[in-house]
Structures are given as C-alpha cells and as structure tokens.
Short mmCIF file of C-alpha atoms and ligand atoms in Angstrom, two decimals:
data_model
loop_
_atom_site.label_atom_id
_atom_site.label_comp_id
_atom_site.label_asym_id
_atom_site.label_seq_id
_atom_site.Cartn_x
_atom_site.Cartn_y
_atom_site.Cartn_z
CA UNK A 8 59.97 -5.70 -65.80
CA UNK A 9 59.91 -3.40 -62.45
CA UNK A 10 57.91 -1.59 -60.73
CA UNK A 11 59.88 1.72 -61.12
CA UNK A 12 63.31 2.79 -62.11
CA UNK A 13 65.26 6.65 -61.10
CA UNK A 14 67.46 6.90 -63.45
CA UNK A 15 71.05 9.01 -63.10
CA UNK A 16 70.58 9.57 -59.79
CA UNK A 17 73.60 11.35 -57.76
CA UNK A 18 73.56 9.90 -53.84
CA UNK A 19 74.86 11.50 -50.97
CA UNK A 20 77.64 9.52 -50.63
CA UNK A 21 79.23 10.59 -53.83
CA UNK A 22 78.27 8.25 -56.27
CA UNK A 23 76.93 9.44 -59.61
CA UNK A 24 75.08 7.85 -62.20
CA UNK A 25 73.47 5.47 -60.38
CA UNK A 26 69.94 3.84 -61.20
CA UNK A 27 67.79 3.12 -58.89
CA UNK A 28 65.34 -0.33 -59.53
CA UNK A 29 62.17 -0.46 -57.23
CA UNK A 30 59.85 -3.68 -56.66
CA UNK A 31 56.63 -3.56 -54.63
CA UNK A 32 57.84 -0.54 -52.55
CA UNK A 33 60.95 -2.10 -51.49
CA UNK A 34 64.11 -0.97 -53.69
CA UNK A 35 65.73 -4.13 -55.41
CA UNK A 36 68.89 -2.60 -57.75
CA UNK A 37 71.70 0.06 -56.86
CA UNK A 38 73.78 0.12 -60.02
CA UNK A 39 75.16 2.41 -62.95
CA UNK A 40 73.46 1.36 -65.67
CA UNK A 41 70.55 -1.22 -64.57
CA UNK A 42 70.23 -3.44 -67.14
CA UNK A 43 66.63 -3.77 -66.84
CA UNK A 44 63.22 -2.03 -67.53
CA UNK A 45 60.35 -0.89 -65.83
CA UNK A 46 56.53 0.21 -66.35
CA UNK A 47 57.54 4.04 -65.02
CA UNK A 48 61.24 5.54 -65.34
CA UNK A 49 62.26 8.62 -64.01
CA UNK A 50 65.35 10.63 -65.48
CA UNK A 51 66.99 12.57 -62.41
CA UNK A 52 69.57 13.86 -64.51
CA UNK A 53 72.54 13.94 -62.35
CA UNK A 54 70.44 15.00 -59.29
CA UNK A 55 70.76 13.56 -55.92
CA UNK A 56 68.16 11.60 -54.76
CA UNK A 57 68.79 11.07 -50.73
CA UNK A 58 66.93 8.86 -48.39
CA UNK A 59 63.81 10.88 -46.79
CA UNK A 60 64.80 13.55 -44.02
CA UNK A 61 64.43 12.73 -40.89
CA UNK A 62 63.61 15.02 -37.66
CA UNK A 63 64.88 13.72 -34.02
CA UNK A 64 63.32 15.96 -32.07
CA UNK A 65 60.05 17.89 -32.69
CA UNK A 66 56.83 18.92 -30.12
CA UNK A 67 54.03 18.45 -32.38
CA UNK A 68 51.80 18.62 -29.76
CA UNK A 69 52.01 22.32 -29.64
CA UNK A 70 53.02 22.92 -33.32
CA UNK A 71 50.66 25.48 -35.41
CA UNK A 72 49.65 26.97 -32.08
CA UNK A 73 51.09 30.39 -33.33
CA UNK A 74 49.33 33.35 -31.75
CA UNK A 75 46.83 31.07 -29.49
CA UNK A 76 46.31 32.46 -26.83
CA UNK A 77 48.32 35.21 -27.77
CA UNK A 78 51.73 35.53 -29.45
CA UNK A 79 54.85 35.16 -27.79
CA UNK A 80 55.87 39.11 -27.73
CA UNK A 81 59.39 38.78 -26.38
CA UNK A 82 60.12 35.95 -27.73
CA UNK A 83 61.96 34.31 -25.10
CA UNK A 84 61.98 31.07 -23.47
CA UNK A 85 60.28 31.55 -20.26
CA UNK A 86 57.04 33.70 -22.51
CA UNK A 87 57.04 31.07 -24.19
CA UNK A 88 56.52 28.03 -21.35
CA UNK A 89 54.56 30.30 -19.94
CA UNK A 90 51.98 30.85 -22.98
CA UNK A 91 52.20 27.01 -23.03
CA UNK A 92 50.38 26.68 -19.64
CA UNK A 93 48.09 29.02 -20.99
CA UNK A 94 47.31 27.43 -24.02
CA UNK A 95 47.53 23.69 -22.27
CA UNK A 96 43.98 23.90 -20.93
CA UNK A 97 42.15 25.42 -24.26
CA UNK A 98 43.72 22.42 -26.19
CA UNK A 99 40.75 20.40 -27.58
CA UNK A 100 41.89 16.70 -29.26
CA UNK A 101 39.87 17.12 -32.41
CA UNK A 102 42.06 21.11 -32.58
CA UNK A 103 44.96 19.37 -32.08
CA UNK A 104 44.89 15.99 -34.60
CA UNK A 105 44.03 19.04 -37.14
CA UNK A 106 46.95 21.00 -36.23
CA UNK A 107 49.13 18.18 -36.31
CA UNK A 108 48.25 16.54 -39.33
CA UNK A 109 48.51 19.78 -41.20
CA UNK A 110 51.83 19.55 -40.20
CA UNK A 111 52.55 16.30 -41.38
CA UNK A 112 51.24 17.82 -44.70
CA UNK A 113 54.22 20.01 -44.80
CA UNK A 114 57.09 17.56 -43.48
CA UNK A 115 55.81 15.47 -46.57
CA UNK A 116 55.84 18.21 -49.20
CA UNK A 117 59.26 18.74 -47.74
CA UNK A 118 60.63 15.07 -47.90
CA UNK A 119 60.44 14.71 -44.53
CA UNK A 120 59.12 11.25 -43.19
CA UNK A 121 60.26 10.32 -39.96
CA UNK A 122 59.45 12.60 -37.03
CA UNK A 123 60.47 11.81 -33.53
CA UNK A 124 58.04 13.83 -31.08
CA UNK A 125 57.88 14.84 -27.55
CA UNK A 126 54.45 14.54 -25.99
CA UNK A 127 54.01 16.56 -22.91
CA UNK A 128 52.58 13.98 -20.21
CA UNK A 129 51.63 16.83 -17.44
CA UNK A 130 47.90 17.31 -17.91
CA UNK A 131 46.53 14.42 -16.29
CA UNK A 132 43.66 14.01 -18.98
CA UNK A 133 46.41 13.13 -21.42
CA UNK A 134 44.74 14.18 -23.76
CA UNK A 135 47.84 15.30 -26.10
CA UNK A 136 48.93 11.61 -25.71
CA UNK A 137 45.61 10.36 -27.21
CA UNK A 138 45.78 12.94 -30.07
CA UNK A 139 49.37 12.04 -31.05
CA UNK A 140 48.81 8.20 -30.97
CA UNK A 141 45.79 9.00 -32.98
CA UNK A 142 47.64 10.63 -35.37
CA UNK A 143 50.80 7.95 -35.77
CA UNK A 144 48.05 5.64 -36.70
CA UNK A 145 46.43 7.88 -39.53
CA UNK A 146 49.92 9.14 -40.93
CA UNK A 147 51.46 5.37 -40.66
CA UNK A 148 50.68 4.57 -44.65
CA UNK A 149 53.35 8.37 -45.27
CA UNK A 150 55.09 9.06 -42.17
CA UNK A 151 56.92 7.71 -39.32
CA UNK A 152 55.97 9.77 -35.94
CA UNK A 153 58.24 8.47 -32.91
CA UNK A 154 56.54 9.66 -30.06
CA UNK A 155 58.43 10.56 -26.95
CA UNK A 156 56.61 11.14 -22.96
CA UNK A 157 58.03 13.98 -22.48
CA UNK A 158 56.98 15.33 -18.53
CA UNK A 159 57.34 19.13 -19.59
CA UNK A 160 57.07 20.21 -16.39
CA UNK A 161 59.70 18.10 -14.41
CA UNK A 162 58.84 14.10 -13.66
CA UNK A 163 59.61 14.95 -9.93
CA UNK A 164 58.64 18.91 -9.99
CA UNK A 165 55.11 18.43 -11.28
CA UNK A 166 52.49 16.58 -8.94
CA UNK A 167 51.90 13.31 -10.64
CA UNK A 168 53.93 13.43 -13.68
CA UNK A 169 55.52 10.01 -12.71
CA UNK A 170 52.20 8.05 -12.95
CA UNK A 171 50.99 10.00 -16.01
CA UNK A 172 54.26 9.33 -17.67
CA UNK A 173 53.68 5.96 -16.70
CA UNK A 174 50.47 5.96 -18.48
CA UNK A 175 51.23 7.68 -21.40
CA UNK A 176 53.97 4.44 -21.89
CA UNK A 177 51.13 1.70 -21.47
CA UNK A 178 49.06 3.41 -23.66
CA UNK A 179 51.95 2.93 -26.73
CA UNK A 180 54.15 5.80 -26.58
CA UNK A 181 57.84 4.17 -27.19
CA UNK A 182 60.61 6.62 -25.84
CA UNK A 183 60.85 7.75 -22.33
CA UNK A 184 61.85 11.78 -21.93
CA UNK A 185 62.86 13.99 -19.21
CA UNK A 186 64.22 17.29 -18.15
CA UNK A 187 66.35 17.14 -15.59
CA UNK A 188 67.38 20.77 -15.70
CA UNK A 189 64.00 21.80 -14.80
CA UNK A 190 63.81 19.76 -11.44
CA UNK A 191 64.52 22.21 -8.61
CA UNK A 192 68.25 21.25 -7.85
CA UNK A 193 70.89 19.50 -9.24
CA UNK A 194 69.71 16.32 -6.76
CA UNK A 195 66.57 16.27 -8.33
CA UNK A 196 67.64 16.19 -11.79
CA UNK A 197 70.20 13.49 -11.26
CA UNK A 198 67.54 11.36 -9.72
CA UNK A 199 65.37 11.96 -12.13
CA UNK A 200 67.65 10.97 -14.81
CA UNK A 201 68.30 7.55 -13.12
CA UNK A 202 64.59 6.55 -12.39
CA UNK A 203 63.55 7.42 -15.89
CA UNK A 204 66.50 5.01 -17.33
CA UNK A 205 65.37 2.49 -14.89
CA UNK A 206 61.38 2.97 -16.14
CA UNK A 207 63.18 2.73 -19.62
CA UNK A 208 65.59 -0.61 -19.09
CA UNK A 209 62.46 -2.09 -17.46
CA UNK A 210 60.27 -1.76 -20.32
CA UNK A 211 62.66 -2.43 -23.15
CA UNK A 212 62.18 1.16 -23.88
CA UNK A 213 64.57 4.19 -25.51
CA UNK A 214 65.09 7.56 -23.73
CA UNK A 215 66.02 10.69 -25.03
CA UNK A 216 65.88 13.49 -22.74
CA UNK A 217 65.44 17.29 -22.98
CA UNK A 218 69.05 17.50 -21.10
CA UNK A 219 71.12 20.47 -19.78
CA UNK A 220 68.98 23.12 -22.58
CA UNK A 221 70.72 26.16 -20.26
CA UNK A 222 73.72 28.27 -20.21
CA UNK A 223 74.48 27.62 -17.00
CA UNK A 224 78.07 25.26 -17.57
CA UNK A 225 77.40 23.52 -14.19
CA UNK A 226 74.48 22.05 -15.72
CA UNK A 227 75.89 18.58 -16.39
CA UNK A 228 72.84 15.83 -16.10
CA UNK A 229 74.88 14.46 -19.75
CA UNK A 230 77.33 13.22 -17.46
CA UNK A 231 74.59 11.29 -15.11
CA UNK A 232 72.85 10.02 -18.20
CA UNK A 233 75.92 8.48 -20.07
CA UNK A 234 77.27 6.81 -16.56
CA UNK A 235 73.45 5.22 -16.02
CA UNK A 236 73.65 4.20 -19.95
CA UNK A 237 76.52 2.11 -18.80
CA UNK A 238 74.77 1.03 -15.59
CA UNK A 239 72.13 -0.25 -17.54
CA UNK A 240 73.49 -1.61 -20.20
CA UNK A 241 71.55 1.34 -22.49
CA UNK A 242 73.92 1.28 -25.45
CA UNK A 243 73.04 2.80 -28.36
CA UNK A 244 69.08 3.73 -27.01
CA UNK A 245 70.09 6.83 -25.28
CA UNK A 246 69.56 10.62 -26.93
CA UNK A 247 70.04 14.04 -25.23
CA UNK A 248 68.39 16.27 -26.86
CA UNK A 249 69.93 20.02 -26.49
CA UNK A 250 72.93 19.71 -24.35
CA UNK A 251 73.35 23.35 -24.58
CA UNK A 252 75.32 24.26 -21.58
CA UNK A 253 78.03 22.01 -23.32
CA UNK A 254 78.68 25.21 -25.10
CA UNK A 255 79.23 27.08 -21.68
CA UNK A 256 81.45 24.26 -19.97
CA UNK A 257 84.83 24.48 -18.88
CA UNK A 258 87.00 22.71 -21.60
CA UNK A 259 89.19 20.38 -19.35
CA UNK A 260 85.67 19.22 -18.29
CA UNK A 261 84.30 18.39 -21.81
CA UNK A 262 87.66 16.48 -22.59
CA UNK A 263 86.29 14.01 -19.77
CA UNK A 264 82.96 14.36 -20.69
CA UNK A 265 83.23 13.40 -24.58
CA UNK A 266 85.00 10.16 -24.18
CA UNK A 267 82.61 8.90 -22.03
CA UNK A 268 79.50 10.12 -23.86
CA UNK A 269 81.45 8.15 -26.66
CA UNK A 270 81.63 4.46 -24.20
CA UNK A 271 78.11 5.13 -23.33
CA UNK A 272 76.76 5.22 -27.03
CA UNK A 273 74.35 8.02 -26.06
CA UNK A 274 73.73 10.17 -29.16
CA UNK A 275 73.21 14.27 -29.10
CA UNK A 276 70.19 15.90 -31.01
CA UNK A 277 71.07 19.75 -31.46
CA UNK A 278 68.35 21.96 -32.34
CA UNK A 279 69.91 25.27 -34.18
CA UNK A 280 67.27 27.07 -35.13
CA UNK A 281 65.76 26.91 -31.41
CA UNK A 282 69.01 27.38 -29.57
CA UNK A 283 70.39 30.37 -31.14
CA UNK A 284 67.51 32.04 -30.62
CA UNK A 285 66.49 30.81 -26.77
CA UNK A 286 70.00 31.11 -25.67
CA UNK A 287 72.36 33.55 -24.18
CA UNK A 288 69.49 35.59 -23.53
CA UNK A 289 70.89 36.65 -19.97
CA UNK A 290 74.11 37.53 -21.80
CA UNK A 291 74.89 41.71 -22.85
CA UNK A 292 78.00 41.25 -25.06
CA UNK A 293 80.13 38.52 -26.27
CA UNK A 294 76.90 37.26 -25.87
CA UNK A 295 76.94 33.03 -26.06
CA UNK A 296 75.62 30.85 -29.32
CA UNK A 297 74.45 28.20 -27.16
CA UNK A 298 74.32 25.14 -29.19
CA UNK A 299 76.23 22.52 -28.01
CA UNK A 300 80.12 21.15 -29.15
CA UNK A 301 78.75 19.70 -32.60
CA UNK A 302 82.02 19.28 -34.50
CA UNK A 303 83.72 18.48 -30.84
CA UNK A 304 81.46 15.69 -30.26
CA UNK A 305 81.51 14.23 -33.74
CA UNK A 306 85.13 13.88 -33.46
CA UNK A 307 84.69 12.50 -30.28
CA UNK A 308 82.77 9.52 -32.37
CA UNK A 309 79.22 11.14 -30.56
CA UNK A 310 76.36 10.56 -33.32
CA UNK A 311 74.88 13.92 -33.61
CA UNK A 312 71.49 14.70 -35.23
CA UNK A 313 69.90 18.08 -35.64
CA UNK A 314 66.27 18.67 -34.95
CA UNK A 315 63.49 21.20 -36.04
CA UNK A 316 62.16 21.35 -32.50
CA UNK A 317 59.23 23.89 -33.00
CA UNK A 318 57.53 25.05 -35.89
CA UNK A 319 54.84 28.13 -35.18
CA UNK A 320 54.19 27.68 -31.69
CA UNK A 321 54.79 29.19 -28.14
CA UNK A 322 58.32 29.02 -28.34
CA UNK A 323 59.16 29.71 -32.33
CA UNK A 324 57.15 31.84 -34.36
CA UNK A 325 58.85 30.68 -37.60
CA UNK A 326 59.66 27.34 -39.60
CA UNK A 327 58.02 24.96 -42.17
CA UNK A 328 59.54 21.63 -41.32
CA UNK A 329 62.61 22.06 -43.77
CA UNK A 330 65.04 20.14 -42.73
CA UNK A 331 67.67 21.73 -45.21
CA UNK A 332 66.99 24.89 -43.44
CA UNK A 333 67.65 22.84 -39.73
CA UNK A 334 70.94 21.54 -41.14
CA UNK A 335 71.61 25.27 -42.76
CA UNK A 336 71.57 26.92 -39.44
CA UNK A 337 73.12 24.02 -37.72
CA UNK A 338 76.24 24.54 -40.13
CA UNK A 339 76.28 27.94 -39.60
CA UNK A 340 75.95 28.49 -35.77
CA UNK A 341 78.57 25.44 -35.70
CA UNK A 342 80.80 26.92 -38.33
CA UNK A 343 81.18 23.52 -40.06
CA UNK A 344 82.05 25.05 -43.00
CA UNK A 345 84.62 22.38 -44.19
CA UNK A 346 84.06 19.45 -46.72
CA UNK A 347 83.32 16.79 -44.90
CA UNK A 348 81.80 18.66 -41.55
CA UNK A 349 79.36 20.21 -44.61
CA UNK A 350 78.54 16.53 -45.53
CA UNK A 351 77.83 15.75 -41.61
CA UNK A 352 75.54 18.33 -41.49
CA UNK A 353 73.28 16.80 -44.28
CA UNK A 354 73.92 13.28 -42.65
CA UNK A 355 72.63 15.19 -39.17
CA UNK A 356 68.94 15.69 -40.78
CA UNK A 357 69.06 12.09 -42.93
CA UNK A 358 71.31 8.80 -41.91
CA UNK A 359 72.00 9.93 -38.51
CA UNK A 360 68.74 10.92 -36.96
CA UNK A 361 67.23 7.50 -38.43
CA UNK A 362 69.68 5.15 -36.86
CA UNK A 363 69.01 7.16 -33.56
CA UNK A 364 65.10 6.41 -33.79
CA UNK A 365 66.07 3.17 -34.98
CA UNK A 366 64.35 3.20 -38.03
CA UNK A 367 63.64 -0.06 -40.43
CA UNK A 368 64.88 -0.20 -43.95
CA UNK A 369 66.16 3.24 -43.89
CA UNK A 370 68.59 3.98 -46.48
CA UNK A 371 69.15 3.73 -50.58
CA UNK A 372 70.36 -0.12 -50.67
CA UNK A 373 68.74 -3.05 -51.72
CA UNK A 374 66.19 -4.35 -49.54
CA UNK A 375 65.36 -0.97 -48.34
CA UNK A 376 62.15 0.59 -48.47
CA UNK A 377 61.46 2.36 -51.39
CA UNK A 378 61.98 5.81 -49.70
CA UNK A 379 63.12 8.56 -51.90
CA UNK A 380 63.56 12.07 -52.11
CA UNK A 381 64.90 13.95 -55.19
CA UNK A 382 66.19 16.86 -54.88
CA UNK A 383 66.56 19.96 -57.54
CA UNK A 384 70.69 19.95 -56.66
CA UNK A 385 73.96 18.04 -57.57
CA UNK A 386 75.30 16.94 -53.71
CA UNK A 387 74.56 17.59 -50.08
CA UNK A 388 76.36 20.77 -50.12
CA UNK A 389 74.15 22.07 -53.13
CA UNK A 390 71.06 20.91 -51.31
CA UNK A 391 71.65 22.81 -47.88
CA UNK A 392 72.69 26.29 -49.74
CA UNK A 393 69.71 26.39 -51.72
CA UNK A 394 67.26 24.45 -49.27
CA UNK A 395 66.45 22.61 -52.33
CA UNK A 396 63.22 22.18 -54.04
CA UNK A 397 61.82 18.34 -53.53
CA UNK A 398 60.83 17.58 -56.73
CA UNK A 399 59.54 14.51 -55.94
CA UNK A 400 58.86 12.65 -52.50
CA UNK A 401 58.63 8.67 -52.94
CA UNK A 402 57.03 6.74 -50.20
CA UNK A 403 57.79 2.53 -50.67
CA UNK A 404 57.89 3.68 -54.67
CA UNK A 405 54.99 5.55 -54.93
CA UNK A 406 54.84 9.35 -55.07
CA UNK A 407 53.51 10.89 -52.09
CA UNK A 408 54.50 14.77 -53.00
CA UNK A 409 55.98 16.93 -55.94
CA UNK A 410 57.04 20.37 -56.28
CA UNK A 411 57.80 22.43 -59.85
CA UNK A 412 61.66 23.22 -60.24
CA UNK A 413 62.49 26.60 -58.37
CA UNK A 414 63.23 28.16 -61.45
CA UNK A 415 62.98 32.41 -62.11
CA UNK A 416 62.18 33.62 -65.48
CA UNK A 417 64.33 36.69 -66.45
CA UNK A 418 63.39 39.94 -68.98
CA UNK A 419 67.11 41.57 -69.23
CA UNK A 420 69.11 42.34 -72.53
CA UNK A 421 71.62 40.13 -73.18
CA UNK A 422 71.30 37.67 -70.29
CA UNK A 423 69.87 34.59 -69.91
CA UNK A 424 66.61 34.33 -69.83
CA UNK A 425 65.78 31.61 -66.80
CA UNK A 426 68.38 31.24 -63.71
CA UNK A 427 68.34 28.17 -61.29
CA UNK A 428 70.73 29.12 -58.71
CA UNK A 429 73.25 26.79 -59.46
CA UNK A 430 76.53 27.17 -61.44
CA UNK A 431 77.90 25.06 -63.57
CA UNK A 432 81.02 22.50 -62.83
CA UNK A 433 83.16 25.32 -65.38
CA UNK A 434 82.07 28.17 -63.70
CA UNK A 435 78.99 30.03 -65.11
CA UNK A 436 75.86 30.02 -64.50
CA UNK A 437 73.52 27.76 -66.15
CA UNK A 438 70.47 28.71 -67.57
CA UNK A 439 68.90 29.56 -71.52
FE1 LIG B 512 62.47 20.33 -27.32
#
C-alpha cells in the first residue's frame, strides 16, 4: 500500500496515461497502469502533471517594493536603479523577510518551488543578505531559494563591494554574481569578470552574472566569461543572466561567439518580461526587442532558461511569479512558435532552469522527490496559452497549494452552459 498515487497523468514529455506511485515524499513508480494501491489516489484525468517550475533569476530582495518610495513614473531602467538607491536605505530586515515571504506565498500557489535570487551585496550592513538567508531557512520545508551576491552597483565601481561580496559568501550565500557592464569601461568589466570566476573556482562556488543587459552590440563580457569558464575549468557552473546586447551584435560575431559559449558549458537565463520592456529604450523606430538569440543559442546546444526577474518593484510594476506567463512572453518576443521550440519554452521555466541551479531529485522519475504540479491542461503547449490553473501543488507528496478549475459559467440560449478554454482533440469546444 503507498503513500499516494496520481493517476492518468499526461507528462511533458509526451507520455499519457501514466500513474504516478509516491512513498515517503520520494516518488517510487512511473508506469501506465500501476498495479498497486494507495491510502490517497488522485484522478488527473489526462492532465499533465510537470515537475515544479523553476525561476533562474529573480531579485527578491527588492520584490513587493511597488510604489516605495515612490513609483517608477517612466518606467525605465535608469528610474528604476535610481528609486532603488532610494529605497536601499529605508529597507528594514523585519519589512523585507515580510515582503519576501509573501512572495514565496505566491511562487507556491503558482507551482513554483525553486527560486534562484540575486542579493544586492552594496550596503555594507548587509542587511538584505541576512534577510534572504533568513528566509531560505524558513521556506526550506516548500521552497528552494538559490541565493546569488549580486554587487548591484559594480564589484570594482562601488567602494568596497569586493569585501562585502566576500562576506556575503562566508556568511552562506552559494553563487557568485556580477555586472560587468556596469563597471566604467570595457577594462573594468573584463577584470571583473575574471576575479569573480577566480573568487568562484576558489571556493567551489557557481557564478551567474548579470552580463551584457544593454543594447550596445560591443558589449561582449559573454565572450570573457566563457574563455575564463575554460580557464578555470568552470564547466557546467557558469550562467549569464540577460545577454541582451546578443540581440544587437553583429552576426559573423555571434557565429564565433555561440560555439564557444557551447565548449564552455556556460548556460543563458533570458528574462522576457524585463527585457522587452527595459530595452531599446534609446531606439525611435525599428525600435530593438532586446532579448537575447534564444532559438540561436539553443541550436547552438546553449542551455537556456527564462527568468521572472522582478515582480512589483523599482524596475517592474507588474507580475505574480507565473512562470507560464515568463515562458509566454519568452515565446513570443522569441517567436518560437514551432513544435518543438514551443516545448523548449516550457522546458526554459521547468527541466532547464533546475539543472542550471543544480537542483537534487528534480524531475518525475523514480527516486525523485515527490515534486508535483498538476496542471488544468493536456501538454506544455496547452499550459503556456492558458497560463494554466495549478490545481494542485505537491511538495515530497504532500499538498502544499490548490486552486478551483478556471472554469466560466455561461447564461446564453442554446450554448453550453460552462466553457474551459480548451477544445477538444475533434474540434469543438468542450463544455455542458
Ligand atoms: Fe536581474
């Protein structure tokens, strides 16, 4: 007798009618048909049940901030890291565990249980380092939070950001960051990127760096961070995050550029919903989408995640950590409207983003943990159109969150009288 069993499940790879057998939080059976019972069985009638989402790149250090201070009233980039050094010094630790747990509220509710987070390290009191540890520790039992030292300002730009970096690492943070764009020359950048993959091969560490988020296509730190990958011996740690002025580059460049990123093993986190808004802002008309090569570089064999980035803060006044609605823009602004680059784009918010972080028993195999998320849609494709409602979120077999079918009731003659949103395999709409 088990724990639990899902029952005609549909996966994202394809398969259908699959049960799913869970054992002290750990799933134990993969198999049409399980030939076993359990104390609690769960029909998902032909929907898919996916592993939980997963978000590469997020600041939840200044997410829920919306309107403190002040809003951002252009809505730009540069309002918004400047109402970021405004807010910096009103942020309280107790304000921001609050804010950030709320948060972690909704990534649950929306399946979401693996966050990867940049910490800014520039305040020398640290003090958004302390509240984020705090917080991995109380969201640990629900949620994995990856937390990144992230020197906002520039590692060599702002006075001290080295050593506080430095700290933040010895006090547990596990991924070195950087900007290298944001240094004052192109020098400066480079040399930042090497000294933060040195501080990262020392320590054992993983880096993934804010890297080239411009339109200017001479910005090319990707290039210095792939060639010290290979240096030292990085393989398969390395992220940059953004990689924007990819978008902007001269093609003959990228050709050299792709292959290498793809020797290197360093993986690219886009973030759609941020980019398309933050970039091309200098441009009148054809005015640039700005997010980097996705389809380009996962032909190139590049892993390539998307991320939320911000959710209600000084940079993005929108958002509510669905990562259906990441990998909805992300297909769009991409145009990856095919079969398979459709697919990718649900694999950019799922399997992708948790090999990049690394994550432990990630997947629906057996031996894996009991992670599940089912979803009111048929496959990946379904799930992305309609952002899908998570009908239930299963953390190590347990359920952790559950929303009521999206469902709308309708008073017409002669029509149905409820419609879901999704059409049946023959053509009509479903619905009684
Ligand atoms: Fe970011």
């Amino acid at each position: 007798m088990l724990e639990l069993i899902l029952r005609h499940c549909t996966l994202p790879d394809g398969r259908t009618g699959i049960d799913i057998g869970i054992e002290n939080g750990r799933i134990v059976a993969v198999e049409p048909a399980l030939a076993a019972q359990a104390a609690n069985e769960i029909d998902a009638a032909g929907q898919l049940v996916t592993p939980p989402f997963v978000d590469a790149h997020f600041h939840m250090d200044s997410t829920l901030s919306y309107g403190l201070p002040r809003v951002n009233q252009s809505g730009t980039l540069l309002e918004g890291i400047a109402l970021w050094g405004e807010l910096k010094p009103l942020l309280t630790q107790e304000a921001l565990v609050e804010r950030a747990l709320a948060y972690c509220d909704w990534a649950v509710a929306k399946g979401l249980l693996a966050i990867r987070s940049h910490v800014d390290v520039c305040d020398p009191r640290l003090l958004a380092v302390e509240a984020l540890l705090h917080v991995r520790e109380r969201v640990r039992p629900y949620l994995d939070l990856q937390l990144v030292a992230f020197p906002q300002d520039g590692v060599l730009r702002a006075p001290g950001a080295l050593e506080n970096l430095r700290r933040a690492l010895d006090m547990g943070v596990e991924v070195v960051g950087g900007i290298p764009h944001f240094e004052r020359t192109m020098a400066d950048g480079a040399a930042s990127v090497r000294l933060l993959c040195e501080l990262a091969a020392e320590r054992g560490l993983r880096v993934d760096m804010h890297c080239d988020e411009s339109d200017d296509p001479m910005s090319r730190h990707i290039e210095t961070l792939a060639s010290e990958t290979v240096r030292l011996g990085l393989h398969g740690r390395v992220a940059g995050s953004h990689l924007t002025s990819m978008h902007s580059m001269d093609n003959y460049y990228v050709s050299k550029l792709l292959p290498l990123m793809r020797e290197a093993g360093v993986a690219a986190i886009a973030n759609p919903l941020i980019n398309i808004t933050l970039q091309g802002r200098h441009d009148t008309y054809p005015k640039r989408r700005g997010m980097t090569r996705v389809p380009e570089l996962l032909a190139a064999g590049v892993p390539v995640a998307f991320g939320h980035d911000c959710v209600m803060d000084p940079w993005y006044s929108l958002g509510s950590g669905d990562m259906l609605e990441v990998a909805h823009m992300g297909l769009h602004v991409g145009q990856m409207t095919g079969q398979d680059a459709m697919r990718n784009c649900f694999a950019a918010v799922t399997t992708t983003p948790a090999q990049i972080l690394g994550l432990e028993g990630y997947g629906i195999l057996p031996g894996g943990r009991a992670d599940l998320v089912l979803l009111q849609a048929r496959d990946p494709v379904e799930a992305i159109r309609l952002r899908a409602t998570r009908l239930l979120v299963l953390r190590a077999g347990k359920t952790i969150a559950s929303t009521p079918a999206a469902t709308a009731t309708l008073q017409l003659p002669g029509r149905p009288t409820q419609v879901d949103f999704m059409v049946s395999r023959d053509g009509t709409q479903r619905g009684g």
